[in-house]
mmCIF file of C-alpha atoms and ligand atoms in Angstrom:
data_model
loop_
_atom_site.group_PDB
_atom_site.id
_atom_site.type_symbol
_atom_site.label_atom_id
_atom_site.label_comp_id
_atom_site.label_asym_id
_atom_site.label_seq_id
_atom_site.Cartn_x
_atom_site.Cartn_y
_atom_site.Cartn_z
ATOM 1 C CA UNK V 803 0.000 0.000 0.000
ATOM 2 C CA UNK V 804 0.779 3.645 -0.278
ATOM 3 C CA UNK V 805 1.664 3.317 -3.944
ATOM 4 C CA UNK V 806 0.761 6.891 -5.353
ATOM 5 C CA UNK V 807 -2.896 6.029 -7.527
ATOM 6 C CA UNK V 808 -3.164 8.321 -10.557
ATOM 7 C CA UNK V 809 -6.504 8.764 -12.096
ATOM 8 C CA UNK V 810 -7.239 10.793 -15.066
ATOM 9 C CA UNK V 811 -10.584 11.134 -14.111
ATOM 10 C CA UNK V 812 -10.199 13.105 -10.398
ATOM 11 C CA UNK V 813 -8.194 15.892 -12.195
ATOM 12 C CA UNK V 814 -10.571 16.315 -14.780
ATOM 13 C CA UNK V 815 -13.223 16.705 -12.462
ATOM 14 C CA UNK V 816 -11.522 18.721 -10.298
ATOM 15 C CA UNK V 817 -10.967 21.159 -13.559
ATOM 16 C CA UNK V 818 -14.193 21.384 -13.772
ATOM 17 C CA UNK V 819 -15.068 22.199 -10.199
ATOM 18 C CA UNK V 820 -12.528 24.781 -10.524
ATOM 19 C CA UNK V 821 -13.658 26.066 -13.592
ATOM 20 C CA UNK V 822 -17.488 26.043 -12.080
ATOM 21 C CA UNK V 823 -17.003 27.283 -8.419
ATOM 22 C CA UNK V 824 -13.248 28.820 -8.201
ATOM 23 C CA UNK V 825 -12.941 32.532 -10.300
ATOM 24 C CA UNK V 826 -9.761 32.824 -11.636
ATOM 25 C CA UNK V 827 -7.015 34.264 -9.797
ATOM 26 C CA UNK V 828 -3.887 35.844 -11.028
ATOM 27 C CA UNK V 829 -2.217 35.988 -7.681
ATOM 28 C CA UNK V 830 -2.759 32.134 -6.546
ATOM 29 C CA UNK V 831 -1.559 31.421 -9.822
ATOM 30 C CA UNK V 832 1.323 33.721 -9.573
ATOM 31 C CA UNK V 833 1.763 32.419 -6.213
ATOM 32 C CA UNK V 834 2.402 28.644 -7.515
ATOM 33 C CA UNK V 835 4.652 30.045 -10.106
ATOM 34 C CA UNK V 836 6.830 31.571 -7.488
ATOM 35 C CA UNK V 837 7.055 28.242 -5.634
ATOM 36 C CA UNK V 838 7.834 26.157 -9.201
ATOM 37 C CA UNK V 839 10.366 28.851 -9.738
ATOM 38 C CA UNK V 840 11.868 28.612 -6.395
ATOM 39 C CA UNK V 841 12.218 24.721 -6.224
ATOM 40 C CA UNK V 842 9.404 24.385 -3.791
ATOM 41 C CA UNK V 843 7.555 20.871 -3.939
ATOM 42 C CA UNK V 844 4.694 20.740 -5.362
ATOM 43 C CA UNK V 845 2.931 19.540 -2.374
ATOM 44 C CA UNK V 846 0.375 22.380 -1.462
ATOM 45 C CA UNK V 847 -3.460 22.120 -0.595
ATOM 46 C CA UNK V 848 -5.032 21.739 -4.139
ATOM 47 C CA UNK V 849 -7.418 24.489 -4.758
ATOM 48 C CA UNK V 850 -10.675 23.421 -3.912
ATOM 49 C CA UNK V 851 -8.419 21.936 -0.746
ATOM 50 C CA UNK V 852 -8.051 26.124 -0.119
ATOM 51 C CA UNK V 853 -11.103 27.482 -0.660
ATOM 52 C CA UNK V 854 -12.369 24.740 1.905
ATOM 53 C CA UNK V 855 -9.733 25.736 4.388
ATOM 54 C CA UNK V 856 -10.794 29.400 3.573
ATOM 55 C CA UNK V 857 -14.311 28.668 4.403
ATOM 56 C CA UNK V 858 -13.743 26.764 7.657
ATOM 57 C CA UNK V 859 -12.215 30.109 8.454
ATOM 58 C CA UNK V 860 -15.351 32.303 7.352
ATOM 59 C CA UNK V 861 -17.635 29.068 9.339
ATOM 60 C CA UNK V 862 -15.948 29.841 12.619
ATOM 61 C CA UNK V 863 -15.937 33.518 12.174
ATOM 62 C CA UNK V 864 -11.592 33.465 12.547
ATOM 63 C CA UNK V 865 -9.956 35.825 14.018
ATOM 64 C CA UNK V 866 -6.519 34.153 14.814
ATOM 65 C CA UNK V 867 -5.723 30.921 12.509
ATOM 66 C CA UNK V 868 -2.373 29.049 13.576
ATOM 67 C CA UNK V 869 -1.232 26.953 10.652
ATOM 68 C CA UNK V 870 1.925 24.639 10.876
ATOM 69 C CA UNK V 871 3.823 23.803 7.775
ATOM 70 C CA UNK V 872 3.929 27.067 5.492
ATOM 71 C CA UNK V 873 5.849 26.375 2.252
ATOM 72 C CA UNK V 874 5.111 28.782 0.172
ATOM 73 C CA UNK V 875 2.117 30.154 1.286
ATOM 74 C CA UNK V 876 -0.905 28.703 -1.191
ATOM 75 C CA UNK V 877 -2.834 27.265 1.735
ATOM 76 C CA UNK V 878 -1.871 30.649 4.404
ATOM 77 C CA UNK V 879 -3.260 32.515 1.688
ATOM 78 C CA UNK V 880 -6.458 31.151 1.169
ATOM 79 C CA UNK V 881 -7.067 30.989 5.041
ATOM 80 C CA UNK V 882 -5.727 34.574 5.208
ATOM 81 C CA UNK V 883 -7.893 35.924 3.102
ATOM 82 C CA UNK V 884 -11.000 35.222 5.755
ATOM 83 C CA UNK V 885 -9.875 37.301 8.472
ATOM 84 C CA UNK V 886 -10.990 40.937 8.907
ATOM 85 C CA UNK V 887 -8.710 43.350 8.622
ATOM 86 C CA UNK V 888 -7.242 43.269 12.828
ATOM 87 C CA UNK V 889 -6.907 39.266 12.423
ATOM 88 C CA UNK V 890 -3.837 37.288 12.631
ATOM 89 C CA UNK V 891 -2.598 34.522 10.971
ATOM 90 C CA UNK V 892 0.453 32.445 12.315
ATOM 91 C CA UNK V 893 2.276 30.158 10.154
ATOM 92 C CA UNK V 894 5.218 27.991 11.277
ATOM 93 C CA UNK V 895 8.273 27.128 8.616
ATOM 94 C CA UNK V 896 11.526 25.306 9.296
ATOM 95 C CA UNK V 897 12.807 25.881 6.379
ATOM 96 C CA UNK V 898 14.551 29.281 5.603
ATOM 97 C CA UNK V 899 13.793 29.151 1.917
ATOM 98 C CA UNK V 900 10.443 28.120 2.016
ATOM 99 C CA UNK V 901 9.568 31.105 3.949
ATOM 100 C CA UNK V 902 11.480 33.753 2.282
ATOM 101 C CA UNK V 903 9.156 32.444 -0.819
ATOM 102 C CA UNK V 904 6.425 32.507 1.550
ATOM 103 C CA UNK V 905 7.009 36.180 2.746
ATOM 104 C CA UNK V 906 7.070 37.177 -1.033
ATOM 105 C CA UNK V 907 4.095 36.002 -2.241
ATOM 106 C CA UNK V 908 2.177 36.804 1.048
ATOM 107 C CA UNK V 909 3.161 40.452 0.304
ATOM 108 C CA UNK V 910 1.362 40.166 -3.775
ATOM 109 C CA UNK V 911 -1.110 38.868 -2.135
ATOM 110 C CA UNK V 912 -1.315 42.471 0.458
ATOM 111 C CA UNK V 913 -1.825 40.249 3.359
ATOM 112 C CA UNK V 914 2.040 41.144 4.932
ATOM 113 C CA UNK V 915 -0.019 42.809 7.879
ATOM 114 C CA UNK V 916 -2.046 39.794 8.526
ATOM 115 C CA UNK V 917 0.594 36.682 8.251
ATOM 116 C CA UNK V 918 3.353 36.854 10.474
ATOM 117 C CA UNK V 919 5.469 33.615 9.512
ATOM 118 C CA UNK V 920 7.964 31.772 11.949
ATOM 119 C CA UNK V 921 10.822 30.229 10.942
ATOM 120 C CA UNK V 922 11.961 27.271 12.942
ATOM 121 C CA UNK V 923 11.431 23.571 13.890
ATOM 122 C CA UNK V 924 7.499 23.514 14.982
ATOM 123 C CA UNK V 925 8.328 21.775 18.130
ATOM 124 C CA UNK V 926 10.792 24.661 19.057
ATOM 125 C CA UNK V 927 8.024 27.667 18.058
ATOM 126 C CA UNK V 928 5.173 26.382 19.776
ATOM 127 C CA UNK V 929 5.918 26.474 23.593
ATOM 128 C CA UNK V 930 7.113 30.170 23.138
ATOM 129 C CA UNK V 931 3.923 30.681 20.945
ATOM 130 C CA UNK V 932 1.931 29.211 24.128
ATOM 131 C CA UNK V 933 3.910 31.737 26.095
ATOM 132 C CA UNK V 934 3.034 34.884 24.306
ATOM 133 C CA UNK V 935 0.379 37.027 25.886
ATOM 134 C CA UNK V 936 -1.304 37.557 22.447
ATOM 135 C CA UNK V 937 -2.177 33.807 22.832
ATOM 136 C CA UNK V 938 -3.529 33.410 26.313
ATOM 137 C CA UNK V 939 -5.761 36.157 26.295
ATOM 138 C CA UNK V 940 -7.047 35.051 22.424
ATOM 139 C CA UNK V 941 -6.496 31.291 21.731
ATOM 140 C CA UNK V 942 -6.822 30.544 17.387
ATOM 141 C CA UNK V 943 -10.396 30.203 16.078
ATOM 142 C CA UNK V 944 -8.565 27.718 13.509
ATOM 143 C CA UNK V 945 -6.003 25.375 12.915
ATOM 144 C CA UNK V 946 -3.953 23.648 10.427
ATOM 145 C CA UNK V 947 -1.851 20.936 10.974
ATOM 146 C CA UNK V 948 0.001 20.395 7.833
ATOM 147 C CA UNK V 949 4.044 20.014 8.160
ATOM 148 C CA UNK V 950 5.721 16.713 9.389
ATOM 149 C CA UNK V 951 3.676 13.835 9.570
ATOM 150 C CA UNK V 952 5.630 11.951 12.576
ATOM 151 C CA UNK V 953 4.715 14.676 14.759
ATOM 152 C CA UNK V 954 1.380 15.182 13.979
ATOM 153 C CA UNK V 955 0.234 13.626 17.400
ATOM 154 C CA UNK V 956 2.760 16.246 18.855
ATOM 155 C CA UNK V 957 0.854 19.113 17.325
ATOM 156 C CA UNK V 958 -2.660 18.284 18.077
ATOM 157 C CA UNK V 959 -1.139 18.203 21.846
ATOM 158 C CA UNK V 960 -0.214 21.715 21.075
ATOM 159 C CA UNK V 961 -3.349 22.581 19.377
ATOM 160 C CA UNK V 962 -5.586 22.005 22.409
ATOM 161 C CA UNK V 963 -3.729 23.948 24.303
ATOM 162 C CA UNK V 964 -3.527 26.706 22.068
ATOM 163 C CA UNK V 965 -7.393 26.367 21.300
ATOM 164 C CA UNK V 966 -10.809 27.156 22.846
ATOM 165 C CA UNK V 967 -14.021 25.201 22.926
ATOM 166 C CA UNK V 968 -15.332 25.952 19.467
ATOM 167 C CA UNK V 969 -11.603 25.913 17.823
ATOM 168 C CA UNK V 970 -11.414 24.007 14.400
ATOM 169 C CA UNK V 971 -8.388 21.639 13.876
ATOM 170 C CA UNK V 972 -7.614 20.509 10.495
ATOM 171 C CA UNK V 973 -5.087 17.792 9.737
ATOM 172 C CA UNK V 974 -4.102 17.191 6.301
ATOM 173 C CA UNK V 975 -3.159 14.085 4.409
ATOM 174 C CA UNK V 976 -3.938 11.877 6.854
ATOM 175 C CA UNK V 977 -4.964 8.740 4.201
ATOM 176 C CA UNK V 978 -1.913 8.338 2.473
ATOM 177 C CA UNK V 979 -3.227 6.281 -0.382
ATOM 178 C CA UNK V 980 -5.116 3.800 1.882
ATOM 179 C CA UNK V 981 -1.905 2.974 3.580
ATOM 180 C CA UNK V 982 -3.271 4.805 7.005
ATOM 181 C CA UNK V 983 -5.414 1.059 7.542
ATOM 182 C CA UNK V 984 -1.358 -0.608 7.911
ATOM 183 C CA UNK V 985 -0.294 -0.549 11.063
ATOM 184 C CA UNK V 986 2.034 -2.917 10.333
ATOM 185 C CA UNK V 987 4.263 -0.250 7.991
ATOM 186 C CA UNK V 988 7.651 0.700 8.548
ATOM 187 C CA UNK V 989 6.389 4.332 6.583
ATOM 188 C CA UNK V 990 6.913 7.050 9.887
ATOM 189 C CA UNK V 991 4.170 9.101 8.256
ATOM 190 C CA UNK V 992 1.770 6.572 8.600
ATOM 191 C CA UNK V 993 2.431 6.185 11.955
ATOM 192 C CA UNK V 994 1.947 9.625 12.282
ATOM 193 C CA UNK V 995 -1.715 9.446 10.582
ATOM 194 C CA UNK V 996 -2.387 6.924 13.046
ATOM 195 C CA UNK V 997 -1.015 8.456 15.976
ATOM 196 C CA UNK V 998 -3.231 11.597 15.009
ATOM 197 C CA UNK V 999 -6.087 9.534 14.664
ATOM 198 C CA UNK V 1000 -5.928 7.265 18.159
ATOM 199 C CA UNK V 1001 -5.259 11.065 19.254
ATOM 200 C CA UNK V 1002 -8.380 12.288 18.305
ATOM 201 C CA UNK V 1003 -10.508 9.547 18.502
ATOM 202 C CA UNK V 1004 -9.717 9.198 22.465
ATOM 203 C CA UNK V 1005 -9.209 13.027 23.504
ATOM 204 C CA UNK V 1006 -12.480 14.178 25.515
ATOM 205 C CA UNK V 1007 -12.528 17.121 24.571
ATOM 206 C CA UNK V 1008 -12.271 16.290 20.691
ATOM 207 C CA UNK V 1009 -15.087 15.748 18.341
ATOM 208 C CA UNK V 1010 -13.656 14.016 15.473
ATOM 209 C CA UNK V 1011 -14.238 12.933 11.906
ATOM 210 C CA UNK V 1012 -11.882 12.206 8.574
ATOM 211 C CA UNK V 1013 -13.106 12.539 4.852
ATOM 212 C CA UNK V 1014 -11.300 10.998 2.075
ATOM 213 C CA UNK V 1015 -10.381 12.999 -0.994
ATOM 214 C CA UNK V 1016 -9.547 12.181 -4.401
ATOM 215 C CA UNK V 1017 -8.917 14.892 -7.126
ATOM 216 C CA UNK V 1018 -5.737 16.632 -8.451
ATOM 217 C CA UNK V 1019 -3.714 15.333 -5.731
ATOM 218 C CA UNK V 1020 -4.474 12.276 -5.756
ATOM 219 C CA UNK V 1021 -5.696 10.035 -2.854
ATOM 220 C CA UNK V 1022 -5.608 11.344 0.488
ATOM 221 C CA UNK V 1023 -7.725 12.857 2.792
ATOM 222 C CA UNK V 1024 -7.908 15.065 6.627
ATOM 223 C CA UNK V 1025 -9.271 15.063 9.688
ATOM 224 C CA UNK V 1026 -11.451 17.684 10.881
ATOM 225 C CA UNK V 1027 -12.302 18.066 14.800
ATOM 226 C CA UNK V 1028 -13.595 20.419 16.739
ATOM 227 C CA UNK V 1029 -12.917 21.144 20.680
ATOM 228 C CA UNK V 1030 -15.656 20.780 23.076
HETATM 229 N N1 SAH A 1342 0.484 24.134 3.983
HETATM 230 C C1 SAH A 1342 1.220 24.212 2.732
HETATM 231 C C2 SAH A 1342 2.005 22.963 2.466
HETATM 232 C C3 SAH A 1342 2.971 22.611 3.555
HETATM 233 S S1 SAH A 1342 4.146 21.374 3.046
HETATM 234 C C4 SAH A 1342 0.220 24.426 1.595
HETATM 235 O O1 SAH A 1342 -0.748 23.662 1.532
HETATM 236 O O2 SAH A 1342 0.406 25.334 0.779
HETATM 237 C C5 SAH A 1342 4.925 21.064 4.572
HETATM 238 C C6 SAH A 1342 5.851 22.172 5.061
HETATM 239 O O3 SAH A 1342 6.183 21.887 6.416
HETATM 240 C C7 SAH A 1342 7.183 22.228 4.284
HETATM 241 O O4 SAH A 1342 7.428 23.530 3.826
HETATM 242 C C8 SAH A 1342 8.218 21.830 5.328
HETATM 243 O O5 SAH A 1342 9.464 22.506 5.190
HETATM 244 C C9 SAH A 1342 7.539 22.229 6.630
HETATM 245 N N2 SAH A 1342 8.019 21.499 7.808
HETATM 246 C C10 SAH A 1342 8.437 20.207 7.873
HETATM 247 N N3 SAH A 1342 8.816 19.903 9.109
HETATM 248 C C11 SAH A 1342 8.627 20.997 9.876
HETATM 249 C C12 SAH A 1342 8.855 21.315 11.238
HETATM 250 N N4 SAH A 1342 9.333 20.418 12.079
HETATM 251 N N5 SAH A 1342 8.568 22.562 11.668
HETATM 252 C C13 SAH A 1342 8.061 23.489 10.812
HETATM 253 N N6 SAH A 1342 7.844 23.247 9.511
HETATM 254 C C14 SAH A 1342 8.111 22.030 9.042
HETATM 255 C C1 DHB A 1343 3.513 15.876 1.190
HETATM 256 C C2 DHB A 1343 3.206 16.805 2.173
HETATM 257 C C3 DHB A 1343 1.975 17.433 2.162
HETATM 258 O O1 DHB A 1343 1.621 18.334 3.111
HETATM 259 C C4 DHB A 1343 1.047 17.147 1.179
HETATM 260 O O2 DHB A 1343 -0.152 17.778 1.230
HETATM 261 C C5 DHB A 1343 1.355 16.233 0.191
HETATM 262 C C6 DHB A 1343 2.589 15.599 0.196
HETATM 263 C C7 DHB A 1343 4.842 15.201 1.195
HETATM 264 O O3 DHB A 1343 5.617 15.445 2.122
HETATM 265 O O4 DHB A 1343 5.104 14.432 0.270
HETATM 266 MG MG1 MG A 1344 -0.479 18.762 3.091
#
């Protein structure tokens, strides 16, 4: 298992939800240029991936999203783009040259004043993100786990403590072509997709549920809880 599964079909239909539901837009297009350009995989939400993210946001009436795995920006973006003007979203990056493409296209998007991106390990970022003032006294609406899958458990551990009842926490790619039923795999990121699963499924103050997506990239899939 966990043999990528290509299917002509998915991306075609995708295209046409796209072409039916998403306007065209110069500056997510301009924005996946910039990552092609700067080496970045090609491993971002797909679109209609974004627009859901960006309508959780709108759902939960966001005011602080905390998102961790940045890359360039596509998904930050299309969460970013719900706040009101006085939100805040925080996105966590280890690596340096993801996030100086990040910072870049944030700015053509206009949303420099919204996104404040830190670069580091995750693990490192989010006790001193716990810390901050800005965080006790206003805990994220939203979140998005989408960076290393072996520490995904690790996350949603920091998630509820970042969070509120109400909070949203997304978890992305948590199917991995079927292989996320093998818990006999040596594959660490399955693991990880089952970690964050026996995470949610037991937590008390988790409501929990998974959907399984196919379409332009593929088979995969997230979790979606919300806190009690
Ligand atoms: N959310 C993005 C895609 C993120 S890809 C989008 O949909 O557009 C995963 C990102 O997580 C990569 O850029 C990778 O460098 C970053 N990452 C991996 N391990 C990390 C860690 N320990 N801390 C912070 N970021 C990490
Ligand atoms: C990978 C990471 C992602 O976040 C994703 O959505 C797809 C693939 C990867 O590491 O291969
Ligand atoms: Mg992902």
């Amino acid at each position: 298992m966990n043999e990528k599964i290509i299917n002509p079909t998915w991306s075609a239909v995708d295209g046409y939800i796209v072409e039916q539901l998403l306007p065209k837009d110069a500056v997510l297009d301009a924005v996946l240029e910039a990552n092609k350009a700067g080496g970045l995989p090609a491993i971002d939400v797909s679109p209609t991936q974004g627009k859901l993210l960006h309508m959780f946001a709108k759902m939960v009436g966001a005011r602080r999203i905390l998102e961790i795995g940045t890359l360039g920006g596509y998904s930050t973006i299309w969460m970013a783009r719900a706040l009101p003007e006085d939100g805040r979203l925080i996105t966590l990056e280890c690596e340096p040259h993801h996030a100086e493409v990040a910072k870049a296209n944030i700015a053509s998007a206009g949303l420099e004043a919204v996104v404040d991106i830190r670069v580091g390990a995750a693990l490192d970022i989010l006790p001193k993100l716990a810390a901050e003032a800005n965080t006790q006294s206003q805990p994220f609406d939203l979140i998005f786990i989408d960076a290393d899958k072996p520490n995904n458990a690790n996350y949603l551990e920091w998630a509820m403590k970042l969070s509120r009842p109400g909070t949203v926490i997304v978890c992305d790619n948590v199917i991995r072509n079927g292989a996320v039923i093998d818990g006999e795999t040596s594959d660490a990121k399955v693991h990880g997709s089952r970690a964050a699963f026996e995470f949610q499924g037991s937590h008390p103050k988790l409501t929990a549920t998974a959907l399984q997506t196919v379409g332009s990239k593929g088979y995969d899939g997230f979790t979606i809880a919300i806190v009690e």
